[in-house]
PDB file of C-alpha atoms in Angstrom:
ATOM      1  CA  MET H 287     -69.997 -35.918  64.056  1.00 63.00           C
ATOM      2  CA  ILE H 288     -69.279 -35.269  60.375  1.00 75.00           C
ATOM      3  CA  TYR H 289     -68.390 -31.632  59.070  1.00 79.00           C
ATOM      4  CA  GLY H 290     -67.717 -29.645  55.587  1.00 88.00           C
ATOM      5  CA  ILE H 291     -66.786 -26.686  54.352  1.00 90.00           C
ATOM      6  CA  TRP H 292     -69.338 -24.276  53.769  1.00 93.00           C
ATOM      7  CA  ALA H 293     -67.671 -21.791  51.875  1.00 94.00           C
ATOM      8  CA  ASP H 294     -64.378 -21.701  50.603  1.00 94.00           C
ATOM      9  CA  ILE H 295     -63.617 -17.697  49.587  1.00 94.00           C
ATOM     10  CA  PHE H 296     -60.180 -16.604  48.081  1.00 93.00           C
ATOM     11  CA  ILE H 297     -58.919 -13.303  47.224  1.00 93.00           C
ATOM     12  CA  HIS H 298     -56.611 -12.534  44.636  1.00 92.00           C
ATOM     13  CA  HIS H 299     -54.978  -9.072  43.935  1.00 90.00           C
ATOM     14  CA  GLU H 300     -54.191  -7.773  40.308  1.00 89.00           C
ATOM     15  CA  TYR H 301     -51.809  -5.639  42.343  1.00 89.00           C
ATOM     16  CA  PHE H 302     -49.616  -8.952  43.969  1.00 87.00           C
ATOM     17  CA  GLY H 303     -50.308 -10.638  40.653  1.00 82.00           C
ATOM     18  CA  LYS H 304     -51.623 -13.804  42.622  1.00 76.00           C
ATOM     19  CA  LYS H 305     -53.811 -14.397  45.695  1.00 74.00           C
ATOM     20  CA  CYS H 306     -53.456 -12.502  48.874  1.00 75.00           C
ATOM     21  CA  GLY H 307     -53.858 -12.500  52.128  1.00 76.00           C
ATOM     22  CA  ASN H 308     -53.757  -8.821  52.910  1.00 84.00           C
ATOM     23  CA  PHE H 309     -57.196  -8.468  54.617  1.00 89.00           C
ATOM     24  CA  SER H 310     -58.425  -9.415  57.709  1.00 90.00           C
ATOM     25  CA  ILE H 311     -61.786 -10.852  57.379  1.00 93.00           C
ATOM     26  CA  LEU H 312     -64.643  -9.890  59.956  1.00 92.00           C
ATOM     27  CA  PRO H 313     -68.444 -11.256  60.323  1.00 94.00           C
ATOM     28  CA  ASP H 314     -71.059  -8.442  60.968  1.00 92.00           C
ATOM     29  CA  PRO H 315     -72.623  -8.814  64.706  1.00 92.00           C
ATOM     30  CA  PRO H 316     -76.131 -11.269  63.089  1.00 93.00           C
ATOM     31  CA  THR H 317     -73.715 -13.201  61.076  1.00 95.00           C
ATOM     32  CA  SER H 318     -71.731 -13.856  64.101  1.00 95.00           C
ATOM     33  CA  ALA H 319     -74.831 -14.748  65.561  1.00 95.00           C
ATOM     34  CA  THR H 320     -76.296 -16.725  62.703  1.00 93.00           C
ATOM     35  CA  MET H 321     -72.277 -18.805  62.978  1.00 94.00           C
ATOM     36  CA  LYS H 322     -72.243 -19.463  66.350  1.00 93.00           C
ATOM     37  CA  ARG H 323     -75.929 -20.760  66.528  1.00 90.00           C
ATOM     38  CA  GLU H 324     -75.620 -22.940  63.161  1.00 88.00           C
ATOM     39  CA  GLY H 325     -72.286 -24.665  64.385  1.00 89.00           C
ATOM     40  CA  LEU H 326     -70.222 -22.476  61.233  1.00 92.00           C
ATOM     41  CA  GLN H 327     -66.365 -22.239  62.148  1.00 94.00           C
ATOM     42  CA  MET H 328     -64.163 -19.716  60.444  1.00 95.00           C
ATOM     43  CA  CYS H 329     -60.613 -20.020  59.425  1.00 92.00           C
ATOM     44  CA  GLU H 330     -58.234 -17.714  57.160  1.00 88.00           C
ATOM     45  CA  THR H 331     -56.162 -19.642  54.729  1.00 89.00           C
ATOM     46  CA  ILE H 332     -53.858 -18.332  52.665  1.00 84.00           C
ATOM     47  CA  GLY H 333     -55.412 -16.165  50.894  1.00 86.00           C
ATOM     48  CA  GLY H 334     -58.610 -15.972  51.843  1.00 91.00           C
ATOM     49  CA  PHE H 335     -61.190 -17.749  54.400  1.00 95.00           C
ATOM     50  CA  ARG H 336     -62.935 -20.610  55.209  1.00 95.00           C
ATOM     51  CA  LEU H 337     -66.096 -21.878  56.621  1.00 95.00           C
ATOM     52  CA  VAL H 338     -66.467 -25.128  57.769  1.00 93.00           C
ATOM     53  CA  ALA H 339     -70.203 -26.533  60.149  1.00 89.00           C
ATOM     54  CA  GLN H 340     -71.759 -29.493  60.582  1.00 84.00           C
ATOM     55  CA  GLU H 341     -74.116 -30.824  57.933  1.00 78.00           C
ATOM     56  CA  SER H 342     -76.961 -29.441  59.430  1.00 76.00           C
ATOM     57  CA  ALA H 343     -75.858 -26.003  58.559  1.00 78.00           C
ATOM     58  CA  PHE H 344     -76.187 -27.371  54.770  1.00 81.00           C
ATOM     59  CA  SER H 345     -79.864 -28.373  54.086  1.00 82.00           C
ATOM     60  CA  ASN H 346     -80.129 -24.453  56.314  1.00 84.00           C
ATOM     61  CA  GLU H 347     -80.598 -21.620  54.050  1.00 88.00           C
ATOM     62  CA  LEU H 348     -78.160 -18.529  55.756  1.00 91.00           C
ATOM     63  CA  SER H 349     -76.678 -15.344  54.714  1.00 93.00           C
ATOM     64  CA  LEU H 350     -73.879 -14.466  55.730  1.00 96.00           C
ATOM     65  CA  LEU H 351     -71.991 -10.916  55.729  1.00 96.00           C
ATOM     66  CA  PHE H 352     -68.276  -9.887  56.843  1.00 95.00           C
ATOM     67  CA  TRP H 353     -66.774  -6.952  56.054  1.00 93.00           C
ATOM     68  CA  ALA H 354     -63.075  -7.383  54.017  1.00 92.00           C
ATOM     69  CA  TYR H 355     -60.763  -4.407  56.063  1.00 90.00           C
ATOM     70  CA  PRO H 356     -56.547  -4.021  54.017  1.00 89.00           C
ATOM     71  CA  VAL H 357     -53.813  -4.697  55.969  1.00 86.00           C
ATOM     72  CA  HIS H 358     -51.978  -1.883  54.603  1.00 83.00           C
ATOM     73  CA  SER H 359     -53.272   1.413  54.877  1.00 81.00           C
ATOM     74  CA  GLU H 360     -51.501   1.242  51.151  1.00 82.00           C
ATOM     75  CA  MET H 361     -53.849  -1.007  49.790  1.00 86.00           C
ATOM     76  CA  TRP H 362     -56.515   1.935  49.362  1.00 83.00           C
ATOM     77  CA  ASN H 363     -54.197   3.656  46.857  1.00 80.00           C
ATOM     78  CA  VAL H 364     -53.640   0.503  44.037  1.00 86.00           C
ATOM     79  CA  THR H 365     -57.174  -0.906  44.293  1.00 89.00           C
ATOM     80  CA  GLU H 366     -60.118  -0.220  41.705  1.00 88.00           C
ATOM     81  CA  PHE H 367     -63.643  -0.398  41.867  1.00 87.00           C
ATOM     82  CA  GLY H 368     -64.845   0.814  38.949  1.00 80.00           C
ATOM     83  CA  ASP H 369     -67.811   2.526  39.057  1.00 80.00           C
ATOM     84  CA  ILE H 370     -68.711   2.510  42.916  1.00 82.00           C
ATOM     85  CA  PRO H 371     -69.343   6.063  44.235  1.00 81.00           C
ATOM     86  CA  ALA H 372     -67.398   7.403  47.317  1.00 73.00           C
ATOM     87  CA  ASN H 373     -70.335   7.325  49.674  1.00 79.00           C
ATOM     88  CA  ALA H 374     -71.160   3.442  49.347  1.00 86.00           C
ATOM     89  CA  ILE H 375     -68.404   0.249  49.801  1.00 90.00           C
ATOM     90  CA  PRO H 376     -68.187  -2.517  47.259  1.00 93.00           C
ATOM     91  CA  LEU H 377     -70.399  -5.851  48.333  1.00 94.00           C
ATOM     92  CA  ALA H 378     -69.091  -8.826  46.702  1.00 95.00           C
ATOM     93  CA  LYS H 379     -71.998 -11.308  46.574  1.00 95.00           C
ATOM     94  CA  VAL H 380     -71.601 -14.758  46.541  1.00 95.00           C
ATOM     95  CA  THR H 381     -74.527 -17.382  45.694  1.00 91.00           C
ATOM     96  CA  GLY H 382     -73.249 -20.356  45.290  1.00 83.00           C
ATOM     97  CA  ASP H 383     -70.376 -20.712  42.717  1.00 82.00           C
ATOM     98  CA  VAL H 384     -72.524 -16.883  41.485  1.00 89.00           C
ATOM     99  CA  LEU H 385     -69.896 -13.715  41.990  1.00 93.00           C
ATOM    100  CA  ASN H 386     -71.861 -10.524  41.532  1.00 93.00           C
ATOM    101  CA  TRP H 387     -69.812  -7.392  42.207  1.00 93.00           C
ATOM    102  CA  GLU H 388     -72.403  -4.357  43.776  1.00 92.00           C
ATOM    103  CA  GLN H 389     -72.656  -1.708  45.907  1.00 91.00           C
ATOM    104  CA  SER H 390     -73.795  -0.925  49.929  1.00 88.00           C
ATOM    105  CA  PRO H 391     -74.422   1.818  51.567  1.00 85.00           C
ATOM    106  CA  LYS H 392     -71.469   2.998  53.880  1.00 81.00           C
ATOM    107  CA  ASP H 393     -74.366   3.520  57.148  1.00 79.00           C
ATOM    108  CA  ALA H 394     -75.198  -0.453  56.127  1.00 78.00           C
ATOM    109  CA  VAL H 395     -71.495  -1.269  58.487  1.00 79.00           C
ATOM    110  CA  PRO H 396     -72.737  -1.094  61.900  1.00 77.00           C
ATOM    111  CA  GLU H 397     -71.412   1.925  63.530  1.00 75.00           C
ATOM    112  CA  LYS H 398     -68.740  -0.115  65.936  1.00 70.00           C
ATOM    113  CA  MET H 399     -67.188  -1.767  63.132  1.00 71.00           C
ATOM    114  CA  GLN H 400     -66.554   1.372  61.018  1.00 69.00           C
ATOM    115  CA  LEU H 401     -63.395   2.411  62.556  1.00 62.00           C
ATOM    116  CA  PRO H 402     -61.500   1.384  60.050  1.00 68.00           C
ATOM    117  CA  LYS H 403     -63.554   1.577  57.199  1.00 73.00           C
ATOM    118  CA  PRO H 404     -64.290  -1.813  55.923  1.00 82.00           C
ATOM    119  CA  MET H 405     -62.643  -1.697  52.037  1.00 88.00           C
ATOM    120  CA  PHE H 406     -65.165  -3.898  51.320  1.00 93.00           C
ATOM    121  CA  GLY H 407     -67.947  -6.336  52.300  1.00 94.00           C
ATOM    122  CA  ILE H 408     -68.879 -10.444  51.394  1.00 96.00           C
ATOM    123  CA  GLU H 409     -72.160 -11.767  51.316  1.00 96.00           C
ATOM    124  CA  LEU H 410     -72.541 -15.407  51.365  1.00 96.00           C
ATOM    125  CA  LYS H 411     -75.679 -17.365  50.738  1.00 94.00           C
ATOM    126  CA  ASN H 412     -75.795 -21.134  50.581  1.00 90.00           C
ATOM    127  CA  THR H 413     -78.129 -22.916  48.109  1.00 82.00           C
ATOM    128  CA  PRO H 414     -79.952 -25.100  50.534  1.00 82.00           C
ATOM    129  CA  GLY H 415     -78.860 -29.691  50.170  1.00 73.00           C
ATOM    130  CA  LYS H 416     -75.927 -28.301  47.711  1.00 75.00           C
ATOM    131  CA  GLN H 417     -72.620 -28.716  47.438  1.00 78.00           C
ATOM    132  CA  GLY H 418     -70.468 -25.418  49.295  1.00 85.00           C
ATOM    133  CA  ILE H 419     -69.380 -22.197  48.058  1.00 92.00           C
ATOM    134  CA  ASN H 420     -66.415 -21.690  46.210  1.00 91.00           C
ATOM    135  CA  ALA H 421     -64.956 -18.147  44.839  1.00 92.00           C
ATOM    136  CA  THR H 422     -62.535 -16.643  44.336  1.00 93.00           C
ATOM    137  CA  LEU H 423     -62.937 -12.074  44.635  1.00 94.00           C
ATOM    138  CA  SER H 424     -60.684 -10.573  41.497  1.00 92.00           C
ATOM    139  CA  LEU H 425     -59.145  -6.574  42.809  1.00 92.00           C
ATOM    140  CA  LYS H 426     -58.188  -4.933  39.840  1.00 89.00           C
ATOM    141  CA  THR H 427     -55.558  -2.699  40.385  1.00 88.00           C
ATOM    142  CA  ARG H 428     -55.075   1.325  40.195  1.00 86.00           C
ATOM    143  CA  LYS H 429     -53.859   2.527  37.344  1.00 87.00           C
ATOM    144  CA  MET H 430     -52.514   6.342  37.155  1.00 89.00           C
ATOM    145  CA  LYS H 431     -49.648   8.534  35.728  1.00 91.00           C
ATOM    146  CA  TRP H 432     -46.272   7.990  36.873  1.00 93.00           C
ATOM    147  CA  CYS H 433     -44.586  11.436  38.016  1.00 92.00           C
ATOM    148  CA  TYR H 434     -40.489  11.532  38.281  1.00 93.00           C
ATOM    149  CA  TYR H 435     -38.273  14.122  40.311  1.00 91.00           C
ATOM    150  CA  ILE H 436     -35.309  14.234  38.884  1.00 91.00           C
ATOM    151  CA  SER H 437     -32.034  16.209  40.448  1.00 89.00           C
ATOM    152  CA  GLY H 438     -28.969  16.854  39.059  1.00 85.00           C
ATOM    153  CA  ILE H 439     -29.682  17.350  35.543  1.00 81.00           C
ATOM    154  CA  SER H 440     -28.170  20.748  34.369  1.00 70.00           C
ATOM    155  CA  GLU H 441     -30.292  22.979  31.624  1.00 64.00           C
ATOM    156  CA  ASP H 442     -27.921  21.824  29.222  1.00 70.00           C
ATOM    157  CA  ASP H 443     -28.299  18.318  29.206  1.00 77.00           C
ATOM    158  CA  ASP H 444     -30.708  16.791  26.746  1.00 84.00           C
ATOM    159  CA  VAL H 445     -33.095  13.994  27.997  1.00 87.00           C
ATOM    160  CA  GLU H 446     -35.210  11.374  28.233  1.00 87.00           C
ATOM    161  CA  ILE H 447     -36.977   8.430  29.655  1.00 89.00           C
ATOM    162  CA  VAL H 448     -37.962   5.495  27.239  1.00 87.00           C
ATOM    163  CA  LYS H 449     -38.453   1.678  27.796  1.00 87.00           C
ATOM    164  CA  ILE H 450     -35.983  -0.288  28.691  1.00 82.00           C
ATOM    165  CA  LYS H 451     -35.114  -2.106  25.290  1.00 68.00           C
ATOM    166  CA  ALA H 452     -37.344  -0.562  23.457  1.00 57.00           C
ATOM    167  CA  GLY H 453     -35.119   1.321  20.777  1.00 56.00           C
ATOM    168  CA  ASN H 454     -35.757   5.022  19.658  1.00 54.00           C
ATOM    169  CA  GLU H 455     -39.301   5.101  20.068  1.00 56.00           C
ATOM    170  CA  GLU H 456     -40.873   8.396  21.430  1.00 61.00           C
ATOM    171  CA  SER H 457     -40.676   8.762  25.031  1.00 67.00           C
ATOM    172  CA  PRO H 458     -43.407   7.361  26.720  1.00 86.00           C
ATOM    173  CA  PHE H 459     -43.047  10.218  29.586  1.00 91.00           C
ATOM    174  CA  ASP H 460     -43.191  14.080  28.867  1.00 87.00           C
ATOM    175  CA  PHE H 461     -40.496  16.600  30.182  1.00 83.00           C
ATOM    176  CA  SER H 462     -43.201  18.597  32.432  1.00 72.00           C
ATOM    177  CA  LYS H 463     -40.783  21.279  34.062  1.00 69.00           C
ATOM    178  CA  ARG H 464     -38.148  22.361  36.108  1.00 67.00           C
ATOM    179  CA  HIS H 465     -38.641  22.951  39.635  1.00 66.00           C
ATOM    180  CA  LEU H 466     -36.722  23.322  42.633  1.00 69.00           C
ATOM    181  CA  GLY H 467     -33.464  22.397  41.214  1.00 75.00           C
ATOM    182  CA  ASP H 468     -35.713  19.005  39.675  1.00 84.00           C
ATOM    183  CA  SER H 469     -37.024  17.851  36.576  1.00 87.00           C
ATOM    184  CA  ILE H 470     -40.498  16.446  36.824  1.00 89.00           C
ATOM    185  CA  PHE H 471     -41.459  14.033  33.609  1.00 91.00           C
ATOM    186  CA  ILE H 472     -44.768  13.334  33.788  1.00 91.00           C
ATOM    187  CA  SER H 473     -45.961   9.844  31.736  1.00 92.00           C
ATOM    188  CA  LYS H 474     -47.851  10.498  29.036  1.00 89.00           C
ATOM    189  CA  GLN H 475     -50.229   7.493  29.562  1.00 89.00           C
ATOM    190  CA  GLU H 476     -51.670   5.629  32.665  1.00 89.00           C
ATOM    191  CA  ILE H 477     -49.592   2.868  33.803  1.00 89.00           C
ATOM    192  CA  PRO H 478     -51.097   0.391  36.558  1.00 87.00           C
ATOM    193  CA  LEU H 479     -49.239   0.201  39.255  1.00 87.00           C
ATOM    194  CA  ARG H 480     -47.591  -4.199  40.469  1.00 86.00           C
ATOM    195  CA  TYR H 481     -45.307  -4.809  43.613  1.00 86.00           C
ATOM    196  CA  ASN H 482     -42.174  -6.225  42.966  1.00 82.00           C
ATOM    197  CA  THR H 483     -41.948  -5.612  38.854  1.00 82.00           C
ATOM    198  CA  PRO H 484     -39.148  -5.815  36.440  1.00 81.00           C
ATOM    199  CA  PRO H 485     -37.856  -2.140  36.534  1.00 84.00           C
ATOM    200  CA  LEU H 486     -39.402  -0.342  33.558  1.00 88.00           C
ATOM    201  CA  PHE H 487     -38.117   2.249  32.379  1.00 92.00           C
ATOM    202  CA  GLN H 488     -34.389   4.169  32.303  1.00 91.00           C
ATOM    203  CA  LEU H 489     -33.444   8.014  32.061  1.00 91.00           C
ATOM    204  CA  ARG H 490     -30.625   8.513  29.119  1.00 88.00           C
ATOM    205  CA  GLU H 491     -29.021  11.371  26.764  1.00 87.00           C
ATOM    206  CA  LYS H 492     -31.080  12.229  23.343  1.00 84.00           C
ATOM    207  CA  LYS H 493     -28.476  12.451  21.412  1.00 81.00           C
ATOM    208  CA  THR H 494     -25.840   9.331  22.216  1.00 81.00           C
ATOM    209  CA  SER H 495     -28.543   7.371  23.939  1.00 76.00           C
ATOM    210  CA  LYS H 496     -26.335   6.666  26.581  1.00 81.00           C
ATOM    211  CA  PRO H 497     -27.993   5.670  29.958  1.00 88.00           C
ATOM    212  CA  ILE H 498     -27.774   7.908  32.779  1.00 89.00           C
ATOM    213  CA  ILE H 499     -30.136   5.936  34.864  1.00 91.00           C
ATOM    214  CA  LYS H 500     -30.530   2.044  33.314  1.00 90.00           C
ATOM    215  CA  CYS H 501     -33.126   1.623  35.605  1.00 91.00           C
ATOM    216  CA  LEU H 502     -35.437   3.793  37.397  1.00 93.00           C
ATOM    217  CA  PRO H 503     -37.262   2.579  40.441  1.00 92.00           C
ATOM    218  CA  ASN H 504     -40.539   1.149  39.930  1.00 90.00           C
ATOM    219  CA  MET H 505     -44.099   2.789  41.672  1.00 91.00           C
ATOM    220  CA  ASN H 506     -45.477   0.814  44.654  1.00 87.00           C
ATOM    221  CA  ALA H 507     -48.516   1.438  46.416  1.00 86.00           C
ATOM    222  CA  ARG H 508     -46.727   4.289  49.334  1.00 87.00           C
ATOM    223  CA  SER H 509     -45.554   6.107  46.033  1.00 89.00           C
ATOM    224  CA  VAL H 510     -48.981   8.029  45.437  1.00 89.00           C
ATOM    225  CA  SER H 511     -49.625  11.223  45.597  1.00 87.00           C
ATOM    226  CA  THR H 512     -51.422  14.152  44.540  1.00 84.00           C
ATOM    227  CA  ILE H 513     -50.008  16.769  42.008  1.00 81.00           C
ATOM    228  CA  GLU H 514     -51.104  20.215  40.460  1.00 78.00           C
ATOM    229  CA  PHE H 515     -51.157  19.148  36.521  1.00 73.00           C
ATOM    230  CA  ASN H 516     -52.829  20.926  34.014  1.00 71.00           C
ATOM    231  CA  ASP H 517     -55.379  23.017  36.402  1.00 77.00           C
ATOM    232  CA  LYS H 518     -56.512  20.230  38.458  1.00 79.00           C
ATOM    233  CA  ARG H 519     -55.528  18.550  41.016  1.00 83.00           C
ATOM    234  CA  GLU H 520     -54.781  14.849  40.126  1.00 82.00           C
ATOM    235  CA  ILE H 521     -53.827  11.767  41.304  1.00 83.00           C
ATOM    236  CA  VAL H 522     -50.098  10.135  40.769  1.00 90.00           C
ATOM    237  CA  ALA H 523     -47.690   7.625  41.528  1.00 93.00           C
ATOM    238  CA  GLU H 524     -44.869   9.790  42.020  1.00 92.00           C
ATOM    239  CA  SER H 525     -40.798   9.147  42.379  1.00 92.00           C
ATOM    240  CA  PHE H 526     -37.613  11.171  44.209  1.00 92.00           C
ATOM    241  CA  VAL H 527     -34.657  10.245  41.988  1.00 92.00           C
ATOM    242  CA  ASN H 528     -31.313  11.969  42.459  1.00 88.00           C
ATOM    243  CA  THR H 529     -29.075  11.314  39.446  1.00 80.00           C
TER     244      THR H 529
END
């Protein structure tokens, strides 16, 4: 009996800068029944999953639906799905080699699969008589303002946070206020989160350009929080630092 690859799906996340295996992929009940009937076998790969089937399955028109669950809850904090509303779930619709992102209502998820709720859906449709489906789902990283709470700076210190190797250009962070002994610096622009990126910023004295902290810690998926900023609550990435 001859088998072939019915679908090869990869997930690429900008946060990691590569294909990632941080999602569990589960078929919904009707899809499980279809896979059993058609003899499709599913296996995880590095950064995705693969469906293998008998040759007869390639001649039938099939539509399969899978739900992707983040292995680590922090992935919710760093993934950007654009204009998908909060009451919907992003849905990647793949037909052959054509991929489009749409949305699906949350109640489309079977009740027994809602906890934990999926991060996004994957709908696969084959073209009868043609070779298998091959697609890469590219997930974007969320951008947000970075916020450093720095302790150990006296009232007389005149310091700034600058880009490393950026010379004397204007600080990319605004000094906000001193609160409970911490000096608060908030980035002027939104900065994307990246996993294990090289250091970006340093804390230094303005007048002498002397580094106080050569490499401030980079933000990560676990540093995301909500603060009161400009009279409204905003999502930021924050880090607490002692000099």
